[in-house]
Amino acid sequence: MSWINSLMARSFGRKPKKTPQPGFVFSPAPAAREEPVNKKTAASTAAFPRFQSTAGDQLSPRLNDRFAAARIKLRSAFTPSQPITDKRMFAGRIDVLTTLIRSLEDQRVHVIMYGERGIGKTSLVHVLTQAAEEARYIVVYCSCGAGSTFDEIFRAVAADVPLLFHRGFAPTADAAEKGGTLADLLPAGPLSPRLVADLFAKLTGTRLLVVLDEFDVCESPDFRRNIAELIKNLSDRSIRTQLVIAGVAADLTELVQHIPSIRRNIFALQVPKMSAAEISHLVENGEEISGMSFDKAALDYIVFVANGSPYFASLLSHHAGLAAIDNGRSSVTLEDVSMAVDQALTEFRGRISKHSQSQIDQAAKSGVRHVLGVMAGAALFNSGRFDARDVDALYPSAANAATFKATIDELASKHILLEANEDEYGRGYHFAEEAVLPYLWILAAQKRFLENRKAADAQVEAAKAGNKAATQPQSQDNIVTPEKAAVQPTVATGRAAGRP
Ligand SMILES: Nc1ncnc2c1ncn2[C@@H]1O[C@H](COP(=O)(O)OP(=O)(O)OP(=O)(O)O)[C@@H](O)[C@H]1O
Ligand SMILES: [Mg+2]
């Protein structure tokens, strides 16, 4: 069986449910559900998978699963496929949020937030929105689509602002009383940035924040030019409307190239990867909401593999929690996280093209997959780019670094998973397919975490046996510590972001 087959078998082959162990803390199922049930019903329930809760989040009355309630709680504690909308679940980012609020409030600039996929831009925008609403701002959130137009977006924004806040309407005026909005004042033809600015110039008694999320999805140059012109108009006339733009972008030049002078009206923020403490905080929030607990080894494993990504952390915590529930436990162990990592690998592999999958399998056979994985960890938060400096940072021994650089060069020259290119930072490498990055990184992290742990256990055993000789780790280069794997890529990201 190939390694991937065995991986998939491991991922899909759930362990049989065990009888709850002592220390098990879920409340027992109601007595009615403990009663013997009709055999035919039980057989058919077991035979065919069912949804475990109704669309209204009620437990299915037909279910004889004492853990169904725990599953529901876990689902809302970790939401890997949805941004955070509830402040209670929002971890870390206090400095980032403070900076954003200060820029909007004190400097009255427009904000552009950019960063890698899944780094938490939309979650940050939601929490910022809540803070602004608490301060009585009117906040209109728009998620941009590929076909979004300036006209469509700003008509929708105007439709969310009550006429009550228009200088020309007294609060008791008929139209304002009847729930009219600024959209009622717009002409039929296409909207221009000047016309929108003219309309917002009449706002009184409030401030308007227009959030344009997933901005990168709309590539229309017309749309971007109009937004840049609107920013210029709003800033020049000190209008009580500010834009918050969020999206995936290597930098901002695409947006501001239309009107370079808007640079001083903009605060640009690259959303950084999360620190280990922030990732731990994310898991702790989930523990509180789900009522489950993650033991120290489980938490360490999640922090290591997440490598600063809230998305990875949320995904792994969710899968690991389910694995624990499947085994009748409310405490999540290292083994549960191992299962979660396997499951994540299966999911990520499914997102990679067949061509790259076979190249990765070849790389595994020739022993270079691990080097690629470590580099993927560095490139994950750097728009998929890494260079020789990342190799030096991650492999301190010069001899090993030279070997790895040669390997990377060879792969790039043969267009195997990598492409080499010259940019303003010198010679760099890109992964040809974005989807391979999380897969390669998680494979490498899984291997290293488990090896490091084994080495640490061996050290403890050797120390116990008084055998000091056996405690020496083999090679520093071969061990990717959380510091190397998780912290060094931040340096790489910072370097790229800082434009030295
Ligand atoms: N501060 C946070 N605390 C807890 N979880 C977070 C936080 N930030 C993000 N997450 C989790 O990480 C995942 C990705 O977050 P989000 O959707 O906000 O990222 P994004 O940068 O907008 O992604 P995309 O680039 O795909 O639009 C979600 O599962 C979300 O629940
Ligand atoms: Mg988003």
Coordinates of C-alpha atoms and ligand atoms in Angstrom, one line a residue:
M1 CA 0.0 0.0 0.0
S2 CA 1.4 3.4 -0.9
W3 CA 2.0 6.0 1.8
I4 CA -1.0 8.0 0.7
N5 CA -3.3 5.0 0.7
S6 CA -2.2 4.1 4.2
L7 CA -2.7 7.7 5.1
M8 CA -6.2 7.7 3.8
A9 CA -7.0 4.4 5.4
R10 CA -5.9 5.9 8.7
S11 CA -7.9 9.0 8.1
F12 CA -11.1 7.3 7.2
G13 CA -10.9 4.3 9.5
R14 CA -12.4 5.7 12.7
K15 CA -11.6 3.8 15.8
P16 CA -14.6 2.0 17.3
K17 CA -16.5 3.9 20.0
K18 CA -15.3 3.0 23.4
T19 CA -17.3 2.8 26.6
P20 CA -16.9 6.1 28.4
Q21 CA -13.8 6.1 30.7
P22 CA -13.7 7.2 34.2
G23 CA -13.2 10.9 34.3
F24 CA -15.6 11.3 31.4
V25 CA -17.5 14.6 32.0
F26 CA -20.3 14.9 29.4
S27 CA -23.6 14.9 31.1
P28 CA -25.4 11.6 30.7
A29 CA -28.1 11.3 28.0
P30 CA -31.6 11.8 29.2
A31 CA -33.1 8.6 30.7
A32 CA -35.6 8.3 27.9
R33 CA -32.9 7.8 25.4
E34 CA -31.2 5.1 27.4
E35 CA -34.3 2.9 27.2
P36 CA -34.1 -0.1 24.8
V37 CA -35.3 1.0 21.4
N38 CA -37.1 -0.8 18.7
K39 CA -34.5 -3.1 17.1
K40 CA -35.7 -2.4 13.6
T41 CA -35.3 1.4 14.2
A42 CA -31.9 0.9 15.8
A43 CA -30.7 -1.2 12.9
S44 CA -31.8 1.3 10.3
T45 CA -30.3 4.2 12.3
A46 CA -27.0 2.5 12.3
A47 CA -27.2 1.5 8.7
F48 CA -27.6 4.9 7.1
P49 CA -25.8 8.1 8.2
R50 CA -28.1 10.9 9.4
F51 CA -27.8 14.6 10.2
Q52 CA -27.4 14.8 14.0
S53 CA -29.3 18.1 14.5
T54 CA -32.1 19.8 12.8
A55 CA -31.7 22.9 10.7
G56 CA -32.8 24.9 13.7
D57 CA -29.8 23.5 15.7
Q58 CA -32.1 21.2 17.8
L59 CA -31.0 17.7 18.5
S60 CA -32.7 15.2 16.4
P61 CA -35.2 13.4 18.6
R62 CA -34.5 10.2 16.7
L63 CA -30.8 10.2 17.7
N64 CA -29.5 7.9 20.3
D65 CA -26.2 9.7 20.5
R66 CA -25.3 11.0 23.9
F67 CA -22.6 13.1 22.4
A68 CA -24.8 15.0 20.0
A69 CA -25.1 18.0 22.2
A70 CA -21.3 18.1 22.6
R71 CA -20.9 18.0 18.8
I72 CA -23.2 20.9 18.4
K73 CA -21.2 22.9 20.9
L74 CA -17.9 22.0 19.2
R75 CA -19.3 23.1 15.9
S76 CA -19.7 26.6 17.2
A77 CA -16.5 26.6 19.2
F78 CA -14.3 26.0 16.1
T79 CA -15.5 27.3 12.7
P80 CA -12.7 26.6 10.2
S81 CA -14.9 27.3 7.2
Q82 CA -16.4 30.5 8.6
P83 CA -14.9 33.8 9.8
I84 CA -15.4 34.7 13.4
T85 CA -18.4 36.9 14.1
D86 CA -18.6 36.5 17.8
K87 CA -16.2 38.6 19.9
R88 CA -16.0 35.8 22.5
M89 CA -14.3 33.5 19.9
F90 CA -11.9 36.1 18.6
A91 CA -8.4 35.4 19.8
G92 CA -5.4 37.7 20.0
R93 CA -4.9 40.6 17.6
I94 CA -5.4 43.2 20.3
D95 CA -2.5 45.3 18.9
V96 CA -3.8 45.0 15.4
L97 CA -7.3 46.0 16.4
T98 CA -6.0 48.9 18.5
T99 CA -4.0 50.2 15.6
L100 CA -6.9 49.9 13.2
I101 CA -9.2 51.8 15.5
R102 CA -6.6 54.5 16.1
S103 CA -6.1 55.0 12.4
L104 CA -9.8 55.3 11.7
E105 CA -10.6 57.5 14.7
D106 CA -7.5 59.7 15.3
Q107 CA -6.0 59.9 11.8
R108 CA -9.3 59.7 9.9
V109 CA -7.6 57.7 7.1
H110 CA -8.9 54.9 5.0
V111 CA -7.7 51.4 5.9
I112 CA -6.4 48.7 3.6
M113 CA -5.9 45.3 5.3
Y114 CA -4.1 42.7 3.3
G115 CA -2.7 39.3 4.0
E116 CA -2.5 35.6 3.1
R117 CA -5.5 33.4 2.6
G118 CA -7.1 32.4 5.9
I119 CA -5.0 34.7 8.1
G120 CA -8.1 36.2 9.6
K121 CA -8.9 39.4 7.6
T122 CA -12.6 38.9 7.5
S123 CA -12.7 38.0 11.2
L124 CA -10.8 41.1 12.0
V125 CA -13.2 43.2 9.9
H126 CA -16.2 41.7 11.8
V127 CA -14.8 42.5 15.2
L128 CA -13.8 46.0 14.0
T129 CA -17.3 46.5 12.7
Q130 CA -18.7 45.6 16.1
A131 CA -16.4 48.1 17.9
A132 CA -17.4 50.8 15.4
E133 CA -21.1 50.0 15.8
E134 CA -20.7 50.3 19.6
A135 CA -19.4 53.8 18.9
R136 CA -22.5 54.5 16.8
Y137 CA -20.9 54.4 13.4
I138 CA -23.0 53.2 10.6
V139 CA -21.1 50.2 9.2
V140 CA -22.0 48.7 5.8
Y141 CA -20.2 45.5 5.0
C142 CA -19.9 44.4 1.3
S143 CA -18.2 41.2 0.1
C144 CA -16.9 41.9 -3.4
G145 CA -17.5 39.4 -6.2
A146 CA -15.8 38.9 -9.5
G147 CA -18.5 40.9 -11.2
S148 CA -19.0 43.7 -8.6
T149 CA -19.4 47.2 -10.0
F150 CA -18.9 50.5 -8.3
D151 CA -22.5 51.4 -9.1
E152 CA -24.0 48.2 -7.6
I153 CA -21.9 48.4 -4.4
F154 CA -22.6 52.0 -3.6
R155 CA -26.3 51.8 -4.3
A156 CA -26.3 49.0 -1.8
V157 CA -24.3 51.1 0.7
A158 CA -26.7 54.0 0.3
A159 CA -29.7 51.8 0.8
D160 CA -28.3 51.0 4.3
V161 CA -28.0 54.6 5.5
P162 CA -31.3 56.1 6.8
L163 CA -32.3 59.5 5.4
L164 CA -32.4 60.6 9.1
F165 CA -28.7 61.2 8.8
H166 CA -29.0 63.4 5.7
R167 CA -28.5 67.1 6.4
G168 CA -31.4 68.0 4.2
F169 CA -34.0 66.0 6.1
A170 CA -35.3 66.9 9.6
P171 CA -35.7 63.8 11.7
T172 CA -39.5 64.3 11.6
A173 CA -39.7 64.8 7.8
D174 CA -42.1 62.5 6.1
A175 CA -39.5 60.6 4.0
A176 CA -37.2 60.1 7.0
E177 CA -40.1 59.0 9.2
K178 CA -41.2 56.5 6.6
G179 CA -37.8 54.7 6.7
G180 CA -36.3 56.3 3.5
T181 CA -32.6 55.8 2.8
L182 CA -29.9 57.7 0.9
A183 CA -30.5 55.4 -2.0
D184 CA -33.8 57.2 -2.6
L185 CA -31.8 60.3 -3.6
L186 CA -29.7 58.6 -6.2
P187 CA -30.3 59.3 -9.9
A188 CA -31.0 56.4 -12.3
G189 CA -27.8 56.6 -14.4
P190 CA -24.4 54.9 -13.4
L191 CA -22.9 56.4 -10.2
S192 CA -19.6 58.2 -10.4
P193 CA -17.1 58.6 -7.4
R194 CA -17.9 62.3 -7.4
L195 CA -21.6 61.7 -7.1
V196 CA -21.2 59.3 -4.3
A197 CA -18.9 61.7 -2.5
D198 CA -21.4 64.5 -2.9
L199 CA -24.1 62.3 -1.4
F200 CA -22.0 61.2 1.6
A201 CA -20.9 64.9 2.1
K202 CA -24.4 65.5 3.3
L203 CA -24.1 63.0 6.2
T204 CA -24.6 64.5 9.6
G205 CA -24.8 63.1 13.2
T206 CA -22.9 59.9 12.4
R207 CA -20.0 58.5 10.6
L208 CA -20.1 55.9 7.9
L209 CA -17.6 53.0 7.5
V210 CA -17.9 51.1 4.2
V211 CA -16.2 47.7 4.4
L212 CA -15.2 46.2 1.1
D213 CA -14.1 42.6 1.9
E214 CA -12.6 40.1 -0.6
F215 CA -11.5 43.2 -2.6
D216 CA -9.0 41.1 -4.6
V217 CA -11.8 39.0 -6.1
C218 CA -12.9 41.9 -8.2
E219 CA -10.1 42.5 -10.7
S220 CA -11.9 45.1 -12.8
P221 CA -9.5 48.1 -13.3
D222 CA -12.5 50.4 -13.6
F223 CA -13.8 49.3 -10.2
R224 CA -10.4 49.9 -8.6
R225 CA -9.9 53.3 -10.3
N226 CA -13.3 54.4 -9.1
I227 CA -12.5 53.3 -5.5
A228 CA -9.2 55.2 -5.7
E229 CA -11.0 58.3 -6.9
L230 CA -13.6 58.0 -4.2
I231 CA -10.9 57.8 -1.5
K232 CA -9.3 60.9 -3.0
N233 CA -12.7 62.8 -3.1
L234 CA -13.7 61.8 0.5
S235 CA -10.3 62.7 1.9
D236 CA -9.9 66.0 0.1
R237 CA -13.3 67.1 1.4
S238 CA -13.1 65.7 4.9
I239 CA -16.3 63.8 4.4
R240 CA -17.6 61.7 7.3
T241 CA -17.2 58.4 5.4
Q242 CA -14.2 56.1 5.5
L243 CA -13.4 52.9 3.6
V244 CA -12.0 49.7 5.1
I245 CA -10.7 47.5 2.3
A246 CA -9.6 43.9 2.9
G247 CA -8.2 41.3 0.6
V248 CA -5.4 39.0 -0.4
A249 CA -2.6 41.0 -2.1
A250 CA 1.1 41.0 -2.2
D251 CA 1.1 44.7 -1.7
L252 CA -1.0 47.8 -2.5
T253 CA 0.5 49.1 -5.7
E254 CA -2.4 47.7 -7.7
L255 CA -4.9 49.8 -5.9
V256 CA -3.0 53.0 -5.5
Q257 CA -1.3 53.0 -8.9
H258 CA -4.3 54.9 -10.3
I259 CA -3.9 57.9 -8.0
P260 CA -0.5 57.9 -6.2
S261 CA -1.4 60.9 -4.1
I262 CA -4.0 58.8 -2.1
R263 CA -1.1 57.0 -0.4
R264 CA -1.1 59.6 2.4
N265 CA -4.8 59.1 2.9
I266 CA -4.4 55.4 3.5
F267 CA -3.2 53.3 6.4
A268 CA -2.1 49.9 5.0
L269 CA -1.8 47.0 7.3
Q270 CA -0.5 43.5 6.5
V271 CA -2.3 41.1 8.8
P272 CA 0.5 39.1 10.5
K273 CA 0.5 35.4 11.3
M274 CA -0.6 34.7 14.9
S275 CA 2.0 34.1 17.6
A276 CA 2.0 30.8 19.5
A277 CA 0.3 32.5 22.4
E278 CA -2.5 33.8 20.2
I279 CA -3.0 30.3 18.7
S280 CA -3.2 28.9 22.2
H281 CA -5.7 31.6 23.1
L282 CA -7.8 30.5 20.1
V283 CA -7.9 26.9 21.4
E284 CA -8.7 28.1 24.9
N285 CA -11.6 30.1 23.7
G286 CA -12.9 27.0 21.9
E287 CA -12.4 25.0 25.1
E288 CA -14.6 27.4 27.0
I289 CA -17.4 27.4 24.4
S290 CA -17.3 23.6 23.8
G291 CA -16.7 22.5 27.4
M292 CA -13.9 20.2 26.1
S293 CA -10.3 20.4 27.3
F294 CA -7.1 20.0 25.2
D295 CA -4.2 18.4 27.1
K296 CA -0.8 20.1 26.9
A297 CA 0.7 17.7 24.3
A298 CA -2.4 18.1 22.1
L299 CA -2.2 21.9 22.3
D300 CA 1.6 21.9 21.5
Y301 CA 0.9 19.8 18.4
I302 CA -1.8 22.2 17.2
V303 CA 0.4 25.2 17.8
F304 CA 3.3 23.6 16.0
V305 CA 1.4 22.6 12.9
A306 CA -0.8 25.7 12.8
N307 CA 2.5 27.7 12.3
G308 CA 0.6 31.0 13.0
S309 CA -2.4 30.3 10.9
P310 CA -5.8 30.6 12.7
Y311 CA -7.4 28.6 9.9
F312 CA -5.1 25.6 10.5
A313 CA -5.6 25.9 14.2
S314 CA -9.4 26.1 14.0
L315 CA -9.5 23.1 11.5
L316 CA -7.2 20.9 13.6
S317 CA -9.0 21.7 16.9
H318 CA -12.4 21.0 15.3
H319 CA -11.3 17.6 13.9
A320 CA -9.4 16.7 17.1
G321 CA -12.4 17.5 19.2
L322 CA -14.6 15.3 17.0
A323 CA -12.1 12.5 17.3
A324 CA -12.2 12.8 21.1
I325 CA -16.0 12.8 21.1
D326 CA -16.0 9.7 18.8
N327 CA -14.0 8.0 21.5
G328 CA -16.3 9.0 24.3
R329 CA -14.0 11.6 25.8
S330 CA -14.3 15.3 26.6
S331 CA -10.5 15.7 26.8
V332 CA -8.5 16.0 23.6
T333 CA -5.3 14.1 23.4
L334 CA -2.2 14.0 21.2
E335 CA -3.7 11.0 19.4
D336 CA -6.8 12.9 18.6
V337 CA -4.7 15.7 17.1
S338 CA -2.8 13.1 15.1
M339 CA -6.1 11.9 13.6
A340 CA -7.0 15.5 12.9
V341 CA -3.7 16.1 11.1
D342 CA -4.3 13.0 9.0
Q343 CA -7.7 14.2 8.1
A344 CA -6.5 17.7 7.2
L345 CA -3.9 16.1 5.0
T346 CA -6.5 14.1 3.1
E347 CA -8.6 17.3 2.7
F348 CA -5.6 19.4 1.5
R349 CA -4.4 16.6 -0.9
G350 CA -7.8 16.6 -2.5
R351 CA -7.4 20.3 -3.4
I352 CA -4.2 19.6 -5.4
S353 CA -4.1 18.9 -9.1
K354 CA -3.3 15.3 -10.1
H355 CA -0.1 16.6 -11.8
S356 CA 1.3 18.2 -8.6
Q357 CA 0.1 15.1 -6.6
S358 CA 2.3 12.8 -8.7
Q359 CA 5.2 15.3 -8.5
I360 CA 4.9 15.3 -4.7
D361 CA 4.9 11.5 -4.6
Q362 CA 8.0 11.5 -6.7
A363 CA 9.6 14.0 -4.4
A364 CA 8.8 11.7 -1.5
K365 CA 10.5 8.8 -3.2
S366 CA 13.7 10.8 -3.8
G367 CA 13.7 12.1 -0.3
V368 CA 13.3 15.8 -1.1
R369 CA 9.7 16.3 -0.1
H370 CA 10.6 17.3 3.4
V371 CA 12.9 20.1 2.3
L372 CA 10.0 21.3 0.2
G373 CA 7.7 21.1 3.2
V374 CA 9.9 23.2 5.4
M375 CA 10.2 25.8 2.6
A376 CA 6.4 25.7 2.2
G377 CA 6.1 26.6 5.8
A378 CA 8.2 29.7 5.2
A379 CA 6.4 30.6 2.0
L380 CA 2.9 30.2 3.4
F381 CA 2.9 33.7 4.8
N382 CA 4.9 35.2 2.1
S383 CA 2.7 35.0 -1.0
G384 CA 4.1 31.5 -1.8
R385 CA 7.6 32.9 -2.1
F386 CA 10.9 31.9 -0.4
D387 CA 14.6 32.3 -1.1
A388 CA 18.1 31.3 -0.1
R389 CA 17.8 33.3 3.1
D390 CA 14.9 31.1 4.3
V391 CA 17.1 28.1 3.7
D392 CA 19.9 29.6 5.7
A393 CA 17.5 30.6 8.5
L394 CA 16.0 27.1 8.7
Y395 CA 19.1 25.1 8.2
P396 CA 21.9 26.7 10.1
S397 CA 24.6 24.2 9.0
A398 CA 26.3 25.6 5.9
A399 CA 26.9 22.2 4.4
N400 CA 23.2 21.2 4.6
A401 CA 22.0 24.6 3.5
A402 CA 24.2 24.3 0.3
T403 CA 22.8 20.8 -0.4
F404 CA 19.2 22.0 0.0
K405 CA 19.8 25.1 -2.1
A406 CA 21.2 22.9 -4.9
T407 CA 18.1 20.6 -4.6
I408 CA 15.7 23.5 -4.8
D409 CA 17.5 24.9 -7.8
E410 CA 17.3 21.6 -9.6
L411 CA 13.6 21.2 -8.9
A412 CA 12.9 24.7 -10.1
S413 CA 15.0 24.2 -13.3
K414 CA 13.0 21.1 -14.1
H415 CA 9.7 22.9 -13.1
I416 CA 9.0 20.3 -10.5
L417 CA 6.5 22.0 -8.1
L418 CA 8.7 25.1 -8.0
E419 CA 9.5 28.0 -10.4
A420 CA 12.5 30.3 -10.0
N421 CA 12.3 34.0 -10.7
E422 CA 14.2 37.2 -10.2
D423 CA 12.4 40.0 -8.4
E424 CA 13.3 43.1 -6.4
Y425 CA 14.7 40.9 -3.6
G426 CA 16.9 38.8 -5.8
R427 CA 16.5 35.2 -6.9
G428 CA 13.4 33.7 -5.3
Y429 CA 11.2 30.6 -5.7
H430 CA 7.5 30.2 -6.0
F431 CA 5.4 27.1 -5.6
A432 CA 3.7 26.7 -9.0
E433 CA 0.4 25.7 -7.4
E434 CA -0.8 27.5 -4.3
A435 CA -2.7 24.5 -3.0
V436 CA 0.4 22.4 -2.4
L437 CA 1.7 24.8 0.3
P438 CA -0.6 23.7 3.2
Y439 CA -0.3 20.1 2.3
L440 CA 3.5 20.0 2.1
W441 CA 3.9 22.1 5.2
I442 CA 1.6 20.0 7.3
L443 CA 3.3 16.8 6.2
A444 CA 6.7 18.2 7.2
A445 CA 5.4 19.5 10.5
Q446 CA 3.7 16.2 11.3
K447 CA 6.9 14.3 10.7
R448 CA 9.1 16.8 12.7
F449 CA 6.7 17.2 15.7
L450 CA 6.4 13.4 16.1
E451 CA 10.2 12.9 15.7
N452 CA 11.0 15.7 18.2
R453 CA 8.6 14.2 20.6
K454 CA 10.1 10.8 20.2
A455 CA 13.5 12.2 20.8
A456 CA 12.3 14.1 23.9
D457 CA 10.7 10.9 25.3
A458 CA 14.0 9.0 24.6
Q459 CA 15.9 11.7 26.4
V460 CA 13.6 11.4 29.4
E461 CA 14.0 7.6 29.4
A462 CA 17.8 7.8 29.0
A463 CA 18.0 10.3 31.8
K464 CA 16.0 8.0 34.0
A465 CA 18.3 5.1 33.1
G466 CA 21.3 7.4 33.8
N467 CA 22.5 6.9 30.2
K468 CA 23.6 10.4 29.3
A469 CA 25.2 9.4 26.0
A470 CA 21.9 8.5 24.6
T471 CA 20.5 11.9 25.2
Q472 CA 22.3 13.8 22.4
P473 CA 20.1 14.8 19.6
Q474 CA 21.4 13.7 16.2
S475 CA 21.6 16.8 14.0
Q476 CA 20.4 20.3 14.7
D477 CA 19.5 20.8 11.0
N478 CA 17.2 17.8 11.0
I479 CA 15.1 19.0 13.8
V480 CA 12.7 21.8 13.0
T481 CA 11.8 23.2 16.4
P482 CA 8.6 25.2 16.8
E483 CA 11.0 28.2 17.0
K484 CA 12.6 27.4 13.7
A485 CA 9.4 26.3 12.0
A486 CA 7.0 28.8 13.4
V487 CA 9.1 31.8 14.2
Q488 CA 11.6 31.9 11.3
P489 CA 8.9 32.1 8.6
T490 CA 7.7 35.2 10.4
V491 CA 11.1 36.7 9.8
A492 CA 10.7 35.8 6.1
T493 CA 7.3 37.4 6.0
G494 CA 8.4 40.5 7.8
R495 CA 11.3 40.9 5.4
A496 CA 9.1 40.7 2.4
A497 CA 6.5 42.9 3.9
G498 CA 9.0 45.4 5.1
R499 CA 10.6 45.8 1.7
P500 CA 14.2 46.3 2.9
Ligands
LIG1 N1 -8.6 36.1 15.7 C1 -9.1 34.9 15.5 N2 -9.5 34.1 16.5 C2 -10.1 32.9 16.3 N3 -10.2 32.4 15.1 C3 -9.8 33.1 14.0 C4 -9.3 34.4 14.1 N4 -9.0 34.9 12.9 C5 -9.4 33.9 12.1 N5 -9.9 32.8 12.7 C6 -10.3 31.6 12.1 O1 -9.5 31.4 10.9 C7 -10.2 31.1 9.8 C8 -10.0 32.1 8.7 O2 -10.4 33.3 9.0 P1 -11.0 34.4 8.0 O3 -12.0 33.9 7.2 O4 -11.3 35.6 8.9 O5 -9.7 34.7 7.2 P2 -9.5 35.5 5.8 O6 -8.1 36.1 5.9 O7 -10.6 36.5 5.6 O8 -9.5 34.4 4.7 P3 -9.7 34.6 3.1 O9 -8.4 35.0 2.6 O10 -10.0 33.2 2.7 O11 -10.8 35.6 2.9 C9 -11.7 31.0 10.2 O12 -11.9 29.7 10.5 C10 -11.8 31.8 11.5 O13 -12.7 31.2 12.3
MG2 MG -12.0 36.7 4.1

